[in-house]
Amino acid sequence: MSVLNGKKILLGVSGGIAAYKTASLVRLFIKAGAHVQVIMTPASKDFVTPLTLSTLSKNPVHSSFFNEDDQDAVWNNHVDLALWADFMLVAPATANTLSKMATGNCDNLLIATYLSAKCPVYFAPAMDLDMYKHPSTLSSFTALKQFGNIMIPAESGELASGLSGEGRMAEPENIVAFLEADLESKLPLVGKKILITAGPTYEAIDPVRFIGNHSSGKMGFDIANEAAKLGAQVILIAGPTHFKTKNNSIEVVNVVSAQDMYDACHLHYNDVDVAIAAAAVADYRPKVVATQKIKKTAEEFSIELEKTKDILASLGGIKKNQFLIGFALETQNEIENAKLKIQKKNLDLIVLNSLQDEGAGFKKETNKVTFIDKDFKIEPMELKSKESVAVDILNKVILHFTK
Ligand code: CTP
């Protein structure tokens, strides 16, 4: 999934021939799942029509301080537009527009919006080769970079003048790749490796039967998807579940039993910065697994069980620098039991689920959790979707690394 998915992009189009390429650019943004609003300078409308960009962006295009076609002359609020955006991109950015951005010469809606923008601003220059090298243009670049704006350098090639050289606006695909790389490099969990366990485990009784539990795996998959979105390298060790990850950067290791999960976790644990144990691991397994299907001959039948290894406790036991998060599912004396688990399993944080809370637990879309850290600071959270709980958990991880 592109990092642009869900992003709100404000595209400022100024009046150069490269403006026609913004049709492809908007299409690529929409394809990546972004929301796009377009502001055009009056001159840019000679190169690409507002109708084209409005159709492709699925939004009205803004180009003046009030809507000319509207008899009631509704004011286009440039402050709202600027605040709406996650980032602004000026493409093509002509020498004229760059100079106005650099000096604050606010004579159109695009510049007014630019001056109101608190979000990151990118600009993709487009002009003829001599204009691109002119000291005046270079001083605009310098000023804008000093303001913190990010330049997407022009490319070399044939120019509208017939000359060949540097000055062509970067191709739409390259602008998208530049933005994706830049946004990804700034994600809060970039460079962090996170191991996550999810789902139930199945403990075989015979070749056709097993002991399992009702865990769907949703909580662990939501954490994995969210962590990948935040830039982490994710290894997801998943018990049997129908869930699929939403990000193909996630390395999924499918396991069945508690022992498989234990082995897979220990294979990766040394290299990770964070481990989050969201799996509902079976605590017991049949002591002997029948090699053939057990026939129903006896009137009564019992299975001798033995304890499985506690994966989380084993990870806590060999913990070096890993930030270790466990879950606790309790039905009584919740806080006290969770605190005991923090100590017993050497955790940094525990996510407590109480089955007494409405909306919490297995096979639900929602969860109501309480965070308890290793200093026993207790933080009860609201009932929310499992996706939002995943975000909360990862905020704790981010906080740990920014402390
Ligand atoms: N866990 C684990 N390996 C096990 C059992 C549990 O890694 N064999 C992990 C779970 O993934 C969870 C945490 O331990 O993060 C707590 O699980 P929970 O079922 O609440 O507690 P248990 O330790 O199994 O203790 P009890 O069932 O007695 O409450």
Tab-separated table of C-alpha atoms and ligand atoms in Angstrom:
chain	number	residue	atom	x	y	z
A	1	MET	CA	0.000	0.000	0.000
A	2	SER	CA	1.364	3.429	-0.913
A	3	VAL	CA	2.228	5.792	1.898
A	4	LEU	CA	0.046	8.276	-0.033
A	5	ASN	CA	-3.047	6.206	0.760
A	6	GLY	CA	-5.472	8.394	2.720
A	7	LYS	CA	-3.225	11.453	2.459
A	8	LYS	CA	-4.818	14.842	1.726
A	9	ILE	CA	-2.833	16.482	-1.040
A	10	LEU	CA	-3.229	20.105	-2.057
A	11	LEU	CA	-1.873	20.503	-5.570
A	12	GLY	CA	-0.985	24.022	-6.708
A	13	VAL	CA	-0.703	24.281	-10.478
A	14	SER	CA	1.034	27.290	-12.022
A	15	GLY	CA	1.153	28.399	-15.643
A	16	GLY	CA	3.751	26.439	-17.573
A	17	ILE	CA	3.398	23.917	-20.367
A	18	ALA	CA	4.119	21.111	-17.872
A	19	ALA	CA	0.710	21.880	-16.327
A	20	TYR	CA	-0.789	19.380	-18.775
A	21	LYS	CA	1.136	16.645	-16.952
A	22	THR	CA	-0.752	17.374	-13.743
A	23	ALA	CA	-3.673	15.385	-15.199
A	24	SER	CA	-1.526	12.226	-14.937
A	25	LEU	CA	-0.199	13.338	-11.581
A	26	VAL	CA	-3.680	13.728	-10.098
A	27	ARG	CA	-4.663	10.356	-11.536
A	28	LEU	CA	-1.642	8.700	-9.893
A	29	PHE	CA	-2.461	10.338	-6.550
A	30	ILE	CA	-6.060	9.120	-6.707
A	31	LYS	CA	-4.890	5.635	-7.721
A	32	ALA	CA	-2.619	5.603	-4.665
A	33	GLY	CA	-5.672	6.304	-2.475
A	34	ALA	CA	-4.967	9.991	-1.789
A	35	HIS	CA	-7.549	12.799	-1.555
A	36	VAL	CA	-6.695	15.662	-3.865
A	37	GLN	CA	-7.755	19.292	-4.086
A	38	VAL	CA	-6.363	21.508	-6.815
A	39	ILE	CA	-5.620	25.228	-6.877
A	40	MET	CA	-4.781	26.717	-10.258
A	41	THR	CA	-3.223	30.071	-11.038
A	42	PRO	CA	-5.167	31.965	-13.727
A	43	ALA	CA	-2.327	31.423	-16.252
A	44	SER	CA	-2.290	27.644	-15.743
A	45	LYS	CA	-5.827	27.363	-17.154
A	46	ASP	CA	-4.379	28.035	-20.614
A	47	PHE	CA	-2.456	24.756	-20.371
A	48	VAL	CA	-4.919	22.393	-18.694
A	49	THR	CA	-8.606	22.899	-18.029
A	50	PRO	CA	-10.070	23.115	-14.530
A	51	LEU	CA	-12.699	20.614	-15.697
A	52	THR	CA	-10.003	18.007	-16.416
A	53	LEU	CA	-8.430	18.385	-12.983
A	54	SER	CA	-11.781	18.599	-11.247
A	55	THR	CA	-12.957	15.377	-12.932
A	56	LEU	CA	-9.753	13.530	-12.096
A	57	SER	CA	-9.497	14.821	-8.523
A	58	LYS	CA	-13.249	14.321	-7.914
A	59	ASN	CA	-13.301	17.776	-6.305
A	60	PRO	CA	-14.038	21.311	-7.443
A	61	VAL	CA	-10.930	23.169	-8.590
A	62	HIS	CA	-10.112	26.489	-6.910
A	63	SER	CA	-8.541	29.336	-8.790
A	64	SER	CA	-9.739	32.648	-7.452
A	65	PHE	CA	-10.749	34.140	-4.118
A	66	PHE	CA	-14.389	33.713	-5.002
A	67	ASN	CA	-16.254	31.354	-7.274
A	68	GLU	CA	-16.769	33.330	-10.490
A	69	ASP	CA	-19.596	31.112	-11.727
A	70	ASP	CA	-21.538	31.507	-8.534
A	71	GLN	CA	-23.882	34.507	-8.431
A	72	ASP	CA	-23.580	34.617	-4.662
A	73	ALA	CA	-19.803	34.877	-5.087
A	74	VAL	CA	-18.801	32.392	-2.360
A	75	TRP	CA	-15.358	33.137	-0.937
A	76	ASN	CA	-12.728	30.430	-1.368
A	77	ASN	CA	-11.197	30.153	2.059
A	78	HIS	CA	-7.489	29.689	1.434
A	79	VAL	CA	-6.810	29.199	5.148
A	80	ASP	CA	-9.210	26.239	5.303
A	81	LEU	CA	-7.665	24.761	2.163
A	82	ALA	CA	-4.179	25.055	3.643
A	83	LEU	CA	-5.252	23.550	6.963
A	84	TRP	CA	-7.043	20.685	5.210
A	85	ALA	CA	-3.881	19.398	3.538
A	86	ASP	CA	-1.386	16.856	4.856
A	87	PHE	CA	1.020	18.394	2.380
A	88	MET	CA	1.023	20.888	-0.462
A	89	LEU	CA	2.732	20.326	-3.794
A	90	VAL	CA	3.300	23.148	-6.260
A	91	ALA	CA	3.750	21.502	-9.665
A	92	PRO	CA	4.633	22.807	-12.097
A	93	ALA	CA	6.293	25.600	-10.153
A	94	THR	CA	7.170	28.296	-12.694
A	95	ALA	CA	9.921	30.868	-12.143
A	96	ASN	CA	7.191	33.443	-11.554
A	97	THR	CA	5.350	31.383	-8.929
A	98	LEU	CA	8.596	30.384	-7.197
A	99	SER	CA	9.628	34.016	-6.991
A	100	LYS	CA	6.238	34.971	-5.516
A	101	MET	CA	6.464	32.127	-3.001
A	102	ALA	CA	9.960	33.293	-2.036
A	103	THR	CA	8.979	36.943	-1.597
A	104	GLY	CA	5.396	36.582	-0.390
A	105	ASN	CA	3.970	38.438	-3.386
A	106	CYS	CA	0.434	37.339	-2.680
A	107	ASP	CA	-1.589	38.173	-5.796
A	108	ASN	CA	-3.443	34.899	-6.339
A	109	LEU	CA	-5.184	32.119	-4.421
A	110	LEU	CA	-2.276	29.707	-4.832
A	111	ILE	CA	0.193	32.061	-3.126
A	112	ALA	CA	-2.321	33.037	-0.413
A	113	THR	CA	-2.840	29.342	0.333
A	114	TYR	CA	0.900	28.674	0.268
A	115	LEU	CA	1.467	31.475	2.783
A	116	SER	CA	-1.246	30.002	5.033
A	117	ALA	CA	0.096	26.435	4.860
A	118	LYS	CA	1.530	24.902	8.013
A	119	CYS	CA	1.952	21.501	6.371
A	120	PRO	CA	5.069	20.402	4.459
A	121	VAL	CA	5.346	22.049	1.040
A	122	TYR	CA	7.024	20.452	-1.969
A	123	PHE	CA	7.695	22.235	-5.252
A	124	ALA	CA	8.551	20.787	-8.663
A	125	PRO	CA	10.108	23.520	-10.824
A	126	ALA	CA	9.495	23.625	-14.554
A	127	MET	CA	11.044	26.166	-16.907
A	128	ASP	CA	13.482	26.609	-19.734
A	129	LEU	CA	17.119	25.676	-19.089
A	130	ASP	CA	18.501	29.220	-18.896
A	131	MET	CA	15.687	30.336	-16.588
A	132	TYR	CA	16.432	27.311	-14.387
A	133	LYS	CA	20.052	28.421	-13.995
A	134	HIS	CA	19.376	32.149	-13.604
A	135	PRO	CA	20.647	33.592	-10.298
A	136	SER	CA	17.176	34.946	-9.625
A	137	THR	CA	15.660	31.454	-9.881
A	138	LEU	CA	18.496	29.975	-7.846
A	139	SER	CA	17.868	32.533	-5.116
A	140	SER	CA	14.168	31.520	-5.076
A	141	PHE	CA	15.248	27.890	-4.612
A	142	THR	CA	17.563	28.884	-1.766
A	143	ALA	CA	14.898	30.980	-0.049
A	144	LEU	CA	12.249	28.269	-0.324
A	145	LYS	CA	14.606	25.602	0.993
A	146	GLN	CA	15.413	27.895	3.899
A	147	PHE	CA	11.674	28.100	4.617
A	148	GLY	CA	11.762	24.295	4.901
A	149	ASN	CA	10.093	23.637	1.551
A	150	ILE	CA	11.295	20.581	-0.327
A	151	MET	CA	12.406	20.782	-3.924
A	152	ILE	CA	11.668	17.989	-6.378
A	153	PRO	CA	14.439	18.750	-8.869
A	154	ALA	CA	13.648	19.271	-12.520
A	155	GLU	CA	14.826	16.662	-14.989
A	156	SER	CA	16.927	17.004	-18.140
A	157	GLY	CA	15.516	16.509	-21.587
A	158	GLU	CA	13.775	18.206	-24.447
A	159	LEU	CA	12.092	21.456	-23.464
A	160	ALA	CA	9.083	23.275	-24.899
A	161	SER	CA	11.445	25.867	-26.428
A	162	GLY	CA	13.011	23.147	-28.560
A	163	LEU	CA	16.212	23.393	-26.516
A	164	SER	CA	17.440	20.467	-24.509
A	165	GLY	CA	18.680	20.642	-20.932
A	166	GLU	CA	17.695	20.819	-17.294
A	167	GLY	CA	14.337	22.378	-16.480
A	168	ARG	CA	11.656	19.837	-17.400
A	169	MET	CA	9.269	19.194	-14.551
A	170	ALA	CA	9.972	15.773	-13.036
A	171	GLU	CA	7.735	13.143	-14.650
A	172	PRO	CA	4.527	12.457	-12.655
A	173	GLU	CA	5.709	8.907	-11.773
A	174	ASN	CA	8.986	10.352	-10.484
A	175	ILE	CA	7.179	13.017	-8.448
A	176	VAL	CA	5.060	10.293	-6.849
A	177	ALA	CA	8.161	8.154	-6.174
A	178	PHE	CA	9.962	11.181	-4.671
A	179	LEU	CA	7.028	11.989	-2.385
A	180	GLU	CA	6.624	8.359	-1.308
A	181	ALA	CA	10.332	7.996	-0.508
A	182	ASP	CA	10.411	11.300	1.383
A	183	LEU	CA	7.268	10.551	3.402
A	184	GLU	CA	8.433	7.003	4.151
A	185	SER	CA	11.817	8.213	5.388
A	186	LYS	CA	10.007	10.421	7.919
A	187	LEU	CA	7.695	7.766	9.345
A	188	PRO	CA	8.133	7.395	13.111
A	189	LEU	CA	9.020	3.684	13.121
A	190	VAL	CA	11.416	3.674	10.176
A	191	GLY	CA	14.443	1.511	10.972
A	192	LYS	CA	12.618	-0.397	13.724
A	193	LYS	CA	12.015	-4.123	13.490
A	194	ILE	CA	8.899	-5.386	15.256
A	195	LEU	CA	7.897	-8.970	15.962
A	196	ILE	CA	4.175	-9.540	16.519
A	197	THR	CA	2.343	-12.735	17.435
A	198	ALA	CA	-1.309	-13.121	16.468
A	199	GLY	CA	-4.198	-15.542	16.467
A	200	PRO	CA	-4.849	-18.794	18.277
A	201	THR	CA	-2.690	-21.895	18.310
A	202	TYR	CA	-4.025	-25.351	17.563
A	203	GLU	CA	-2.744	-28.246	19.642
A	204	ALA	CA	-3.227	-31.563	17.900
A	205	ILE	CA	-5.105	-34.422	19.593
A	206	ASP	CA	-4.916	-36.720	16.591
A	207	PRO	CA	-4.577	-36.108	12.807
A	208	VAL	CA	-8.086	-34.557	12.599
A	209	ARG	CA	-8.757	-32.938	15.979
A	210	PHE	CA	-7.177	-30.185	17.993
A	211	ILE	CA	-7.568	-28.009	21.078
A	212	GLY	CA	-7.927	-24.364	20.078
A	213	ASN	CA	-9.576	-21.118	21.156
A	214	HIS	CA	-11.827	-18.403	19.748
A	215	SER	CA	-9.116	-15.836	18.978
A	216	SER	CA	-9.652	-14.427	15.470
A	217	GLY	CA	-6.186	-12.856	15.207
A	218	LYS	CA	-7.666	-9.435	14.386
A	219	MET	CA	-5.863	-7.527	17.138
A	220	GLY	CA	-2.425	-8.824	16.101
A	221	PHE	CA	-3.090	-8.233	12.395
A	222	ASP	CA	-4.285	-4.681	13.109
A	223	ILE	CA	-1.093	-3.979	15.057
A	224	ALA	CA	1.003	-5.448	12.223
A	225	ASN	CA	-0.775	-3.387	9.546
A	226	GLU	CA	-0.509	-0.200	11.579
A	227	ALA	CA	3.176	-0.785	12.429
A	228	ALA	CA	3.982	-1.267	8.729
A	229	LYS	CA	2.082	1.941	7.937
A	230	LEU	CA	4.311	3.730	10.453
A	231	GLY	CA	7.410	2.495	8.633
A	232	ALA	CA	8.403	-0.472	10.808
A	233	GLN	CA	9.774	-3.696	9.404
A	234	VAL	CA	7.239	-6.218	10.668
A	235	ILE	CA	7.507	-9.965	11.227
A	236	LEU	CA	4.089	-11.382	12.002
A	237	ILE	CA	3.990	-14.857	13.523
A	238	ALA	CA	0.405	-15.925	12.969
A	239	GLY	CA	-1.514	-18.912	14.220
A	240	PRO	CA	-4.390	-20.296	12.097
A	241	THR	CA	-6.594	-17.353	11.009
A	242	HIS	CA	-8.349	-16.178	7.857
A	243	PHE	CA	-6.905	-12.649	8.093
A	244	LYS	CA	-4.562	-11.316	5.428
A	245	THR	CA	-2.094	-8.476	5.942
A	246	LYS	CA	-2.807	-5.203	4.153
A	247	ASN	CA	0.818	-4.355	3.476
A	248	ASN	CA	3.050	-6.688	1.517
A	249	SER	CA	6.159	-5.449	3.319
A	250	ILE	CA	5.009	-7.527	6.317
A	251	GLU	CA	6.814	-10.854	6.622
A	252	VAL	CA	4.208	-13.408	7.665
A	253	VAL	CA	5.276	-16.661	9.299
A	254	ASN	CA	2.320	-19.054	9.513
A	255	VAL	CA	2.404	-21.449	12.442
A	256	VAL	CA	-0.033	-23.910	13.971
A	257	SER	CA	0.994	-24.937	17.468
A	258	ALA	CA	2.415	-23.131	20.491
A	259	GLN	CA	5.717	-24.932	19.924
A	260	ASP	CA	5.840	-23.710	16.275
A	261	MET	CA	5.134	-20.168	17.478
A	262	TYR	CA	7.808	-20.469	20.169
A	263	ASP	CA	10.388	-21.642	17.606
A	264	ALA	CA	9.493	-18.914	15.083
A	265	CYS	CA	9.659	-16.186	17.752
A	266	HIS	CA	13.054	-17.323	18.982
A	267	LEU	CA	14.393	-17.443	15.433
A	268	HIS	CA	13.736	-13.699	15.018
A	269	TYR	CA	13.775	-12.233	18.536
A	270	ASN	CA	17.492	-11.392	18.710
A	271	ASP	CA	17.224	-8.997	15.765
A	272	VAL	CA	14.100	-7.071	16.768
A	273	ASP	CA	13.633	-3.791	18.604
A	274	VAL	CA	10.098	-4.521	19.754
A	275	ALA	CA	8.045	-7.666	20.379
A	276	ILE	CA	4.289	-7.594	20.858
A	277	ALA	CA	2.603	-10.829	21.942
A	278	ALA	CA	-1.024	-10.534	20.878
A	279	ALA	CA	-1.542	-14.250	20.261
A	280	ALA	CA	-3.873	-16.340	22.373
A	281	VAL	CA	-1.448	-19.195	22.863
A	282	ALA	CA	-2.824	-22.491	24.179
A	283	ASP	CA	-1.594	-23.017	27.722
A	284	TYR	CA	-1.909	-26.809	27.528
A	285	ARG	CA	-1.538	-29.420	24.827
A	286	PRO	CA	-2.174	-33.164	24.687
A	287	LYS	CA	0.762	-35.002	26.184
A	288	VAL	CA	0.578	-37.616	23.456
A	289	VAL	CA	-0.686	-36.955	19.924
A	290	ALA	CA	-2.366	-40.013	18.438
A	291	THR	CA	-0.926	-40.900	15.060
A	292	GLN	CA	-4.261	-42.320	13.851
A	293	LYS	CA	-7.768	-40.886	14.223
A	294	ILE	CA	-9.120	-41.837	17.654
A	295	LYS	CA	-12.203	-44.063	17.264
A	296	LYS	CA	-15.251	-43.586	19.511
A	297	THR	CA	-15.104	-46.941	21.242
A	298	ALA	CA	-14.864	-46.054	24.948
A	299	GLU	CA	-17.863	-44.543	26.804
A	300	GLU	CA	-15.616	-42.084	28.561
A	301	PHE	CA	-12.467	-40.594	27.240
A	302	SER	CA	-9.928	-38.230	28.677
A	303	ILE	CA	-6.837	-36.599	27.345
A	304	GLU	CA	-3.806	-35.957	29.481
A	305	LEU	CA	-2.528	-32.427	28.950
A	306	GLU	CA	0.835	-30.864	29.566
A	307	LYS	CA	1.816	-27.204	29.747
A	308	THR	CA	3.028	-25.482	26.597
A	309	LYS	CA	6.034	-23.176	26.865
A	310	ASP	CA	5.145	-19.608	27.764
A	311	ILE	CA	6.535	-17.804	24.714
A	312	LEU	CA	6.284	-14.312	26.160
A	313	ALA	CA	7.940	-15.302	29.446
A	314	SER	CA	10.754	-16.939	27.501
A	315	LEU	CA	11.271	-13.729	25.496
A	316	GLY	CA	11.246	-11.696	28.727
A	317	GLY	CA	13.866	-14.056	30.142
A	318	ILE	CA	16.387	-13.348	27.375
A	319	LYS	CA	15.437	-9.694	26.810
A	320	LYS	CA	18.298	-7.323	25.933
A	321	ASN	CA	17.146	-4.000	24.506
A	322	GLN	CA	13.806	-5.157	23.127
A	323	PHE	CA	10.699	-3.241	24.175
A	324	LEU	CA	8.440	-6.111	25.184
A	325	ILE	CA	4.659	-5.819	25.206
A	326	GLY	CA	2.285	-8.532	26.365
A	327	PHE	CA	-1.459	-8.887	26.604
A	328	ALA	CA	-3.410	-10.125	29.592
A	329	LEU	CA	-6.893	-11.488	29.320
A	330	GLU	CA	-8.507	-11.550	32.738
A	331	THR	CA	-11.925	-12.147	34.203
A	332	GLN	CA	-11.225	-11.184	37.823
A	333	ASN	CA	-8.628	-9.241	39.903
A	334	GLU	CA	-7.615	-7.804	36.547
A	335	ILE	CA	-5.095	-5.156	37.613
A	336	GLU	CA	-3.361	-7.326	40.200
A	337	ASN	CA	-3.104	-10.299	37.825
A	338	ALA	CA	-1.789	-8.073	35.034
A	339	LYS	CA	0.863	-6.580	37.349
A	340	LEU	CA	1.986	-10.090	38.291
A	341	LYS	CA	2.334	-10.941	34.591
A	342	ILE	CA	4.503	-7.831	34.027
A	343	GLN	CA	6.905	-9.060	36.703
A	344	LYS	CA	6.772	-12.747	35.872
A	345	LYS	CA	7.324	-12.189	32.153
A	346	ASN	CA	9.694	-9.175	32.471
A	347	LEU	CA	7.494	-6.895	30.337
A	348	ASP	CA	7.770	-3.186	29.592
A	349	LEU	CA	4.059	-2.796	29.024
A	350	ILE	CA	0.954	-4.916	29.325
A	351	VAL	CA	-2.309	-4.432	27.473
A	352	LEU	CA	-5.037	-5.622	29.777
A	353	ASN	CA	-8.349	-6.898	28.435
A	354	SER	CA	-11.062	-7.583	30.913
A	355	LEU	CA	-13.794	-9.893	29.709
A	356	GLN	CA	-16.040	-8.050	32.172
A	357	ASP	CA	-15.875	-5.020	29.893
A	358	GLU	CA	-18.597	-4.844	27.286
A	359	GLY	CA	-17.126	-4.864	23.756
A	360	ALA	CA	-13.792	-6.433	24.752
A	361	GLY	CA	-12.425	-9.849	23.875
A	362	PHE	CA	-12.481	-12.484	21.164
A	363	LYS	CA	-14.271	-12.180	17.814
A	364	LYS	CA	-15.204	-8.541	18.440
A	365	GLU	CA	-14.475	-5.519	16.260
A	366	THR	CA	-13.848	-3.426	19.349
A	367	ASN	CA	-11.646	-3.598	22.385
A	368	LYS	CA	-11.485	-1.893	25.759
A	369	VAL	CA	-7.996	-2.048	27.190
A	370	THR	CA	-5.990	-0.696	30.090
A	371	PHE	CA	-2.283	-0.032	29.708
A	372	ILE	CA	-0.024	-0.833	32.643
A	373	ASP	CA	3.671	-0.063	32.306
A	374	LYS	CA	6.579	-1.643	34.146
A	375	ASP	CA	6.387	1.062	36.836
A	376	PHE	CA	2.736	0.059	37.306
A	377	LYS	CA	1.374	3.294	35.867
A	378	ILE	CA	-2.215	2.469	34.960
A	379	GLU	CA	-3.959	4.045	31.980
A	380	PRO	CA	-7.526	2.939	31.220
A	381	MET	CA	-8.599	3.577	27.626
A	382	GLU	CA	-12.021	4.094	26.070
A	383	LEU	CA	-13.881	1.362	24.193
A	384	LYS	CA	-12.695	1.688	20.590
A	385	SER	CA	-12.117	-0.224	17.368
A	386	LYS	CA	-9.254	-2.721	17.376
A	387	GLU	CA	-7.551	-0.554	14.712
A	388	SER	CA	-7.602	2.396	17.131
A	389	VAL	CA	-6.267	0.209	19.951
A	390	ALA	CA	-3.453	-0.807	17.581
A	391	VAL	CA	-2.670	2.883	17.014
A	392	ASP	CA	-2.611	3.482	20.797
A	393	ILE	CA	-0.230	0.562	21.338
A	394	LEU	CA	2.119	1.795	18.631
A	395	ASN	CA	2.015	5.312	20.075
A	396	LYS	CA	3.455	3.763	23.238
A	397	VAL	CA	6.215	2.223	21.117
A	398	ILE	CA	6.947	5.565	19.418
A	399	LEU	CA	7.010	7.290	22.807
A	400	HIS	CA	9.509	4.716	24.081
A	401	PHE	CA	11.895	5.491	21.209
A	402	THR	CA	11.527	9.262	21.499
A	403	LYS	CA	12.123	9.395	25.243
B	1	CTP	N1	1.466	-16.101	26.102
B	1	CTP	C1	2.521	-16.699	25.453
B	1	CTP	N2	2.697	-18.056	25.534
B	1	CTP	C2	1.845	-18.820	26.225
B	1	CTP	C3	0.759	-18.202	26.893
B	1	CTP	C4	0.590	-16.850	26.804
B	1	CTP	O1	3.309	-16.005	24.808
B	1	CTP	N3	2.042	-20.130	26.267
B	1	CTP	C5	1.332	-14.637	26.053
B	1	CTP	C6	0.114	-14.123	25.321
B	1	CTP	O2	0.397	-13.886	23.963
B	1	CTP	C7	-0.179	-12.835	26.065
B	1	CTP	C8	0.339	-13.083	27.461
B	1	CTP	O3	1.213	-14.197	27.350
B	1	CTP	O4	0.551	-11.753	25.553
B	1	CTP	C9	-0.687	-13.373	28.521
B	1	CTP	O5	-1.591	-14.346	28.134
B	1	CTP	P1	-2.789	-14.769	29.089
B	1	CTP	O6	-3.549	-15.867	28.417
B	1	CTP	O7	-3.535	-13.564	29.570
B	1	CTP	O8	-2.065	-15.283	30.359
B	1	CTP	P2	-1.293	-16.579	30.701
B	1	CTP	O9	0.137	-16.212	30.861
B	1	CTP	O10	-1.591	-17.674	29.730
B	1	CTP	O11	-1.854	-16.904	32.155
B	1	CTP	P3	-3.336	-17.314	32.615
B	1	CTP	O12	-3.947	-18.059	31.470
B	1	CTP	O13	-3.075	-18.155	33.813
B	1	CTP	O14	-4.027	-16.027	32.944
